[in-house]
XYZ file of C-alpha atoms in Angstrom:
492
model
C 1.178 11.502 31.822
C 3.999 10.043 29.754
C 7.547 11.199 29.130
C 8.051 12.913 25.772
C 11.276 10.970 25.190
C 9.290 7.729 25.422
C 6.972 8.880 22.633
C 9.983 10.013 20.592
C 11.906 6.744 20.909
C 11.446 5.816 17.216
C 11.650 9.363 15.823
C 14.854 11.014 14.553
C 14.880 14.462 16.180
C 16.846 17.325 17.673
C 15.824 19.050 20.884
C 16.287 22.779 20.148
C 14.817 24.072 23.407
C 13.960 22.611 26.802
C 14.199 18.899 27.673
C 12.737 15.814 25.943
C 12.241 14.292 29.399
C 9.238 16.512 30.004
C 5.955 14.813 30.946
C 3.057 15.290 28.516
C -0.669 14.873 29.101
C -1.876 14.313 25.551
C -0.750 14.001 21.928
C -2.411 16.678 19.796
C -2.129 17.705 16.127
C -5.272 19.862 15.913
C -4.722 23.377 17.321
C -8.343 23.467 18.500
C -7.662 20.579 20.897
C -4.566 21.944 22.636
C -4.557 21.405 26.391
C -2.176 22.043 29.264
C 1.049 20.004 29.159
C 0.190 18.371 25.810
C 2.599 17.546 23.004
C 1.479 19.576 19.976
C 2.662 18.292 16.596
C 2.785 21.131 14.052
C 1.594 19.772 10.695
C 1.322 21.698 7.435
C -2.080 20.825 5.959
C -3.867 21.770 2.743
C -5.722 24.675 4.377
C -3.712 25.530 7.503
C -0.219 25.116 8.911
C 0.097 24.015 12.527
C 3.373 25.939 12.792
C 1.322 29.154 12.594
C -0.383 28.158 15.857
C 2.789 27.411 17.814
C 2.655 30.612 19.896
C -1.036 30.067 20.609
C -0.263 26.504 21.691
C 2.292 27.778 24.203
C -0.174 30.323 25.553
C -2.708 27.520 26.067
C -0.155 25.520 28.047
C 1.347 23.040 25.590
C 4.469 21.535 27.092
C 6.162 20.190 23.956
C 6.100 21.371 20.344
C 7.155 19.047 17.521
C 8.125 21.078 14.445
C 9.822 20.700 11.085
C 10.743 24.391 10.744
C 11.372 27.396 12.922
C 8.434 28.839 14.825
C 7.921 32.235 16.439
C 7.478 31.849 20.205
C 7.049 34.261 23.135
C 10.441 35.187 24.575
C 11.446 33.161 27.622
C 8.496 30.735 27.316
C 8.696 27.420 29.159
C 8.239 24.905 26.369
C 10.261 22.062 24.869
C 10.780 22.357 21.111
C 11.570 19.222 19.116
C 12.715 19.513 15.491
C 12.272 16.634 13.045
C 12.451 16.374 9.261
C 8.763 15.565 8.633
C 6.182 16.108 11.372
C 3.447 14.118 9.631
C 5.813 11.144 9.392
C 6.781 11.650 13.041
C 3.115 11.812 14.088
C 2.611 8.210 12.955
C 5.388 6.941 15.243
C 4.349 9.221 18.104
C 0.783 7.932 17.779
C 1.882 4.305 17.772
C 3.881 4.933 20.940
C 1.058 6.925 22.577
C -1.355 4.004 22.155
C 1.195 1.375 23.197
C 2.015 -0.075 19.761
C -1.307 -1.940 19.361
C -0.495 -3.211 15.845
C 2.085 -5.521 17.412
C -0.757 -7.349 19.189
C -2.614 -8.274 15.970
C -2.095 -9.396 12.391
C -2.495 -6.364 10.089
C -3.601 -6.776 6.459
C -3.435 -3.764 4.130
C -5.166 -3.715 0.729
C -4.387 -1.097 -1.904
C -5.494 -0.611 -5.518
C -7.852 1.478 -7.620
C -10.781 -0.943 -7.430
C -11.778 -3.870 -5.253
C -10.390 -2.694 -1.906
C -13.703 -2.277 -0.130
C -15.275 -5.520 -1.289
C -12.139 -7.516 -0.564
C -11.825 -6.212 3.009
C -15.369 -7.379 3.779
C -14.770 -10.757 2.122
C -11.633 -11.281 4.186
C -13.446 -10.279 7.368
C -16.290 -12.674 6.573
C -14.010 -15.622 5.815
C -11.726 -15.157 8.818
C -14.618 -14.668 11.231
C -16.329 -17.768 9.832
C -13.086 -19.573 10.671
C -13.185 -18.309 14.274
C -10.987 -15.206 14.266
C -12.049 -11.798 15.580
C -11.466 -9.156 12.910
C -11.459 -5.361 12.941
C -11.966 -3.423 9.712
C -10.914 0.036 8.505
C -12.187 1.250 5.157
C -13.991 3.618 2.831
C -17.451 2.936 4.214
C -16.715 2.534 7.916
C -14.453 1.198 10.595
C -15.746 -1.805 12.530
C -14.611 -2.413 16.109
C -16.560 -5.269 17.644
C -20.206 -4.253 17.279
C -19.332 -0.574 16.721
C -19.635 0.805 13.191
C -17.905 4.187 12.801
C -18.645 6.083 9.540
C -15.470 6.818 7.593
C -14.045 10.288 6.985
C -11.097 9.134 4.887
C -10.420 5.718 3.371
C -7.275 5.597 5.498
C -7.647 7.718 8.671
C -4.961 10.049 10.016
C -2.292 8.061 11.862
C -3.438 9.155 15.333
C -7.028 8.064 14.630
C -5.843 4.812 13.024
C -3.662 3.913 16.007
C -6.564 4.754 18.312
C -8.753 2.330 16.370
C -6.025 -0.329 16.595
C -5.893 0.167 20.364
C -9.649 -0.265 20.690
C -9.582 -3.333 18.449
C -6.815 -4.992 20.456
C -8.585 -4.177 23.721
C -11.806 -5.690 22.346
C -9.986 -8.945 21.586
C -9.383 -8.572 17.858
C -6.538 -10.761 16.620
C -6.630 -9.450 13.031
C -7.248 -6.148 11.243
C -8.056 -5.823 7.545
C -7.895 -2.313 6.136
C -8.026 -0.351 2.922
C -4.847 1.582 2.234
C -5.260 4.586 -0.048
C -2.483 6.160 -2.096
C -3.143 9.412 -0.207
C -2.813 7.591 3.094
C 0.527 6.149 2.029
C 1.786 9.463 0.618
C 0.824 11.272 3.831
C 2.436 8.624 6.083
C -0.809 7.687 7.836
C 0.249 4.019 7.881
C 3.740 4.524 9.258
C 4.617 3.457 12.804
C 3.989 -0.262 12.221
C 4.633 -3.028 9.686
C 1.827 -4.757 7.803
C 1.911 -8.526 7.998
C 0.474 -8.573 4.485
C 0.225 -5.925 1.780
C -2.097 -6.564 -1.170
C -2.282 -4.923 -4.599
C -5.552 -5.415 -6.506
C -5.138 -3.304 -9.678
C -4.393 0.241 -10.816
C -5.910 2.656 -13.336
C -5.481 6.441 -13.742
C -7.440 7.967 -10.857
C -7.007 10.516 -8.052
C -4.866 12.687 -10.301
C -5.277 16.433 -9.930
C -5.046 19.289 -7.406
C -4.573 18.088 -3.802
C -4.141 14.503 -5.016
C -1.409 13.108 -7.318
C 0.372 15.138 -9.980
C 0.426 12.243 -12.468
C -0.043 8.490 -12.898
C 3.610 7.750 -12.103
C 3.272 9.406 -8.697
C 0.019 7.536 -8.097
C 1.750 4.203 -8.812
C 4.762 5.137 -6.685
C 2.544 5.942 -3.708
C 0.697 2.639 -4.041
C 4.081 0.923 -4.121
C 5.073 2.324 -0.737
C 2.967 -0.411 0.870
C 5.439 -3.034 -0.351
C 8.250 -1.393 1.580
C 6.169 -1.581 4.742
C 4.927 -5.182 4.770
C 6.335 -8.648 5.374
C 4.441 -10.480 2.607
C 3.228 -8.805 -0.585
C 0.350 -10.384 -2.538
C -0.139 -8.847 -5.983
C -2.381 -9.206 -9.027
C 0.020 -10.209 -11.779
C -2.673 -9.742 -14.445
C -2.383 -5.989 -13.974
C -0.108 -4.437 -16.604
C 1.561 -2.157 -14.050
C 2.196 -4.589 -11.191
C 5.975 -4.783 -11.637
C 6.229 -0.989 -11.627
C 4.081 -0.769 -8.491
C 6.251 -3.204 -6.476
C 9.567 -1.793 -7.728
C 11.948 -1.497 -4.773
C 9.842 -3.792 -2.578
C 11.347 -5.162 0.630
C 8.816 -7.956 1.173
C 8.359 -11.537 0.022
C 6.100 -11.546 -3.057
C 3.260 -13.853 -4.112
C 1.082 -13.424 -7.210
C -2.511 -14.192 -8.097
C -4.640 -13.861 -11.224
C -5.915 -15.701 -14.286
C -2.373 -15.839 -15.674
C -0.779 -19.281 -15.923
C 2.266 -17.668 -14.272
C 0.343 -16.737 -11.117
C 1.159 -18.537 -7.869
C -2.582 -18.654 -7.141
C -4.627 -19.005 -10.295
C -8.327 -18.657 -11.168
C -9.517 -21.003 -13.911
C -12.734 -22.263 -15.538
C -14.829 -19.190 -14.738
C -18.548 -19.801 -15.252
C -21.399 -17.295 -15.015
C -24.255 -18.287 -12.709
C -27.833 -17.054 -13.123
C -30.601 -17.807 -10.646
C -34.055 -16.251 -10.203
C -33.454 -12.682 -9.058
C -29.693 -13.088 -8.602
C -26.395 -13.402 -10.463
C -23.065 -14.961 -9.561
C -19.961 -16.705 -10.804
C -18.070 -19.868 -9.952
C -14.491 -20.834 -10.721
C -11.640 -23.149 -9.800
C -8.589 -22.146 -7.781
C -5.238 -23.732 -8.608
C -1.655 -23.432 -7.445
C -0.978 -22.567 -3.809
C -4.515 -23.706 -2.949
C -6.819 -26.069 -4.833
C -10.609 -25.682 -4.538
C -13.770 -24.689 -6.391
C -15.800 -21.693 -5.191
C -18.912 -19.710 -6.062
C -19.723 -16.074 -5.310
C -23.113 -14.397 -5.098
C -21.928 -11.370 -7.093
C -21.441 -11.258 -10.864
C -18.536 -10.987 -13.230
C -14.816 -11.255 -13.651
C -14.034 -8.589 -11.059
C -15.932 -10.689 -8.502
C -13.496 -13.498 -9.263
C -10.580 -11.140 -8.639
C -12.081 -9.993 -5.332
C -12.681 -13.568 -4.199
C -9.261 -14.745 -5.378
C -7.590 -11.897 -3.486
C -9.448 -12.892 -0.323
C -8.426 -16.529 -0.787
C -4.784 -15.509 -1.319
C -4.896 -13.718 2.042
C -6.907 -16.204 4.061
C -4.845 -19.225 3.087
C -2.049 -17.708 5.229
C -4.340 -18.158 8.232
C -4.890 -21.858 7.570
C -8.564 -21.362 6.720
C -10.185 -24.520 5.370
C -11.567 -24.729 1.860
C -15.029 -25.367 3.296
C -14.921 -22.148 5.366
C -13.807 -20.214 2.288
C -16.543 -21.685 0.087
C -19.272 -21.099 2.650
C -18.221 -17.512 3.353
C -17.861 -16.462 -0.284
C -21.263 -17.865 -1.180
C -23.066 -15.852 1.503
C -20.931 -12.720 1.917
C -22.235 -9.398 0.667
C -20.936 -5.854 0.859
C -23.307 -2.970 1.385
C -23.554 -0.897 -1.780
C -21.066 -2.944 -3.799
C -22.982 -4.998 -6.393
C -25.518 -5.545 -3.615
C -28.382 -7.607 -5.004
C -31.746 -6.771 -3.434
C -34.353 -9.474 -4.060
C -37.609 -7.918 -5.266
C -38.726 -10.459 -7.859
C -37.895 -13.845 -9.349
C -38.473 -12.338 -12.795
C -35.688 -9.739 -12.807
C -32.546 -8.831 -10.891
C -32.132 -5.526 -9.061
C -28.861 -4.377 -7.537
C -27.363 -1.352 -5.768
C -23.820 -0.255 -6.607
C -21.599 2.693 -5.721
C -20.444 3.249 -9.332
C -20.362 7.048 -9.368
C -17.976 7.831 -12.209
C -17.741 6.784 -15.840
C -14.902 4.287 -15.325
C -16.726 2.386 -12.575
C -20.068 2.522 -14.369
C -18.618 1.204 -17.618
C -16.879 -1.660 -15.818
C -20.138 -2.609 -14.105
C -22.367 -2.388 -17.186
C -19.905 -4.292 -19.395
C -19.819 -7.059 -16.782
C -23.604 -7.266 -16.566
C -23.881 -7.394 -20.368
C -22.084 -10.754 -20.226
C -25.198 -12.223 -18.563
C -27.249 -11.425 -21.709
C -30.138 -9.686 -19.948
C -33.479 -9.133 -21.639
C -32.827 -5.438 -20.915
C -30.064 -3.720 -18.956
C -31.542 -0.745 -17.107
C -29.319 1.827 -15.406
C -30.763 4.292 -12.880
C -28.316 7.008 -11.836
C -27.673 10.682 -11.160
C -24.577 12.772 -10.537
C -23.401 14.831 -7.594
C -23.709 18.601 -7.551
C -20.733 20.932 -7.107
C -18.510 18.414 -8.854
C -17.023 18.280 -12.345
C -19.659 18.667 -15.075
C -17.450 16.481 -17.264
C -18.329 13.513 -15.020
C -22.006 14.015 -15.887
C -21.393 14.022 -19.628
C -19.172 10.948 -19.343
C -21.597 8.948 -17.180
C -24.457 9.874 -19.483
C -22.501 8.724 -22.509
C -21.489 5.428 -20.851
C -25.047 4.609 -19.781
C -26.487 5.671 -23.137
C -24.038 3.409 -24.936
C -24.247 0.327 -22.713
C -27.718 0.304 -21.126
C -30.941 -0.437 -22.962
C -32.668 2.182 -20.840
C -31.202 4.948 -18.681
C -33.333 6.351 -15.879
C -31.858 9.733 -14.939
C -32.597 10.938 -11.437
C -31.135 12.938 -8.557
C -28.059 11.938 -6.550
C -26.565 14.470 -4.105
C -27.415 17.808 -5.743
C -25.689 19.740 -2.958
C -25.984 23.434 -3.873
C -27.015 22.894 -7.500
C -30.474 22.502 -8.989
C -31.174 18.796 -9.681
C -32.707 19.565 -13.075
C -29.539 21.341 -14.229
C -27.498 18.255 -13.344
C -29.982 16.034 -15.188
C -29.723 18.280 -18.258
C -25.935 17.806 -18.264
C -26.355 14.021 -18.076
C -28.809 14.158 -20.977
C -26.204 16.017 -23.038
C -23.913 13.011 -22.595
C -26.631 10.498 -23.452
C -27.414 12.633 -26.505
C -24.090 11.559 -28.019
C -25.478 8.002 -28.184
C -28.639 6.328 -29.484
C -29.566 5.199 -25.967
C -33.128 5.578 -24.699
C -33.800 7.354 -21.423
C -36.466 8.690 -19.101
C -35.928 11.376 -16.476
C -37.559 11.204 -13.056
C -36.024 13.706 -10.674
C -37.379 12.205 -7.433
C -35.166 9.185 -6.698
C -37.864 7.182 -4.913
C -40.236 7.654 -7.835
C -37.446 6.674 -10.225
C -36.898 3.457 -8.275
C -40.648 2.837 -8.226
C -40.660 3.217 -12.019
C -37.951 0.610 -12.661
C -39.530 -1.876 -10.242
C -43.031 -1.475 -11.714
C -41.723 -1.676 -15.276
C -39.273 -4.538 -14.728
C -39.661 -7.331 -17.297
C -38.612 -10.994 -17.073
C -34.857 -11.296 -17.590
C -34.092 -7.626 -16.887
C -31.061 -6.537 -14.875
C -31.671 -3.242 -13.100
C -28.811 -1.247 -11.572
C -29.305 1.567 -9.057
C -25.937 3.286 -9.439
C -24.135 6.029 -7.572
C -25.398 5.936 -3.999
C -24.171 2.519 -2.930
C -23.657 2.423 0.831
C -24.779 6.024 1.351
C -27.935 6.429 3.426
C -28.507 10.136 2.845
C -29.108 12.755 0.184
C -27.222 16.035 0.465
C -29.281 19.111 -0.446
C -28.288 22.721 0.243
C -25.663 21.773 2.801
C -27.902 19.405 4.763
C -27.981 15.609 4.706
C -31.456 14.083 4.617
C -32.047 10.381 5.353
C -32.346 8.395 2.115
C -31.422 4.734 1.971
C -32.258 2.960 -1.285
C -32.956 -0.269 0.602
C -35.546 1.557 2.689
C -37.048 3.145 -0.425
C -37.351 -0.272 -2.087
C -39.003 -1.716 1.012
C -41.447 1.170 1.167
C -42.311 0.820 -2.522
C -42.963 -2.907 -2.188
C -45.067 -2.368 0.921
C -47.057 0.299 -0.878
C -47.624 -2.220 -3.642
C -48.797 -4.695 -1.000
C -45.975 -7.087 -1.835
C -43.741 -6.802 1.259
C -40.294 -8.371 1.322
């Protein structure tokens, strides 16, 4: 039990009924989890409003209600009612207090941007751990606490869940946390209740604009910029055309990185690297740190990801040798993940699941002058049909051969999705084959790979399932590749 006033110590509030000195047994924001003597925070969500469950919460024994508007309660009920301006904002501070302010026990690094967040978090984790630190991670794919890997629901979890993860990380001996920070997470105050030691901006492009997301690009940029009012040091990509707008009103010390000669940390002399069955890039780092590095992933965006990680890790006194070693061997599941199947051609898995991401990837791979660029992909069911046309058009225009297959059909027929993709490819002169079964499609590209080919399996990335008719079936492309090679008698 803890006193409600202790949890409320960093929240601006008015007590409209009862006493804030009441003891509470739990902090709850989900009406299904209400228990006797808990503090129930009434939050207005997209589908339900916690204020509508206030009376039910009292009947179930809640001792304290935290509200942002009036609620109808049984007459004469024994409950403390706390009023605050924004209950979701308050929840972040209540959660931090409930878990004993764990962020204060570690260095917290937050990375925001349209692209590059996931890869950069793993690079930072790899470099810092190679240098002897113990690092927790929170991101799009998973949260990592010691040897526990927890699949992600949101890129940035609700504040209560996030603070719970922080508590577990601190208790497991983590001294650092690196996390992805989404614009939605910032807009919905999930990262309030603590101050980031470092906030990082990778880049921004129009995305996440629409119902239940952001009303326009200006709002999207403004939400990204909130990170730089909640961190001590801001590290930003000054090559991005919108970076000054994003950090407008910042309260942190700023550093810049990029290819620009004006950057505090600059990438220079980028060189593409091709080896049997793999691709990479090396470059020089100048300015705040001087060294030469190589990555085992291709293209200019790999330089940005590596440079961002270097900009962060130099604050921890990591040696150039540790940085070089880590970057050369680090890989991120489902993000330009090269799977060695042959010395003759290169095969990779990537999460590119919309036209913007796919175009960026294919344009990058074109720079390596492949014999053929082959793109295997599908599109998700029960999602915008426009995405299918766009991805088809991008692959038809940039790939030498598109192999159209199934992704997550959900409640749609896979062939109908494939037909939509073909309509997009039909706007180009690109060649394609259609093989609905994804394993057979992968078998096709492996068996027909020619020397110098680059083959991309796009769309699934880190996912290890296929969703069909409301059920998720195991399907990991790495497993499929292994099975195919074993069936060929090759093994890996």
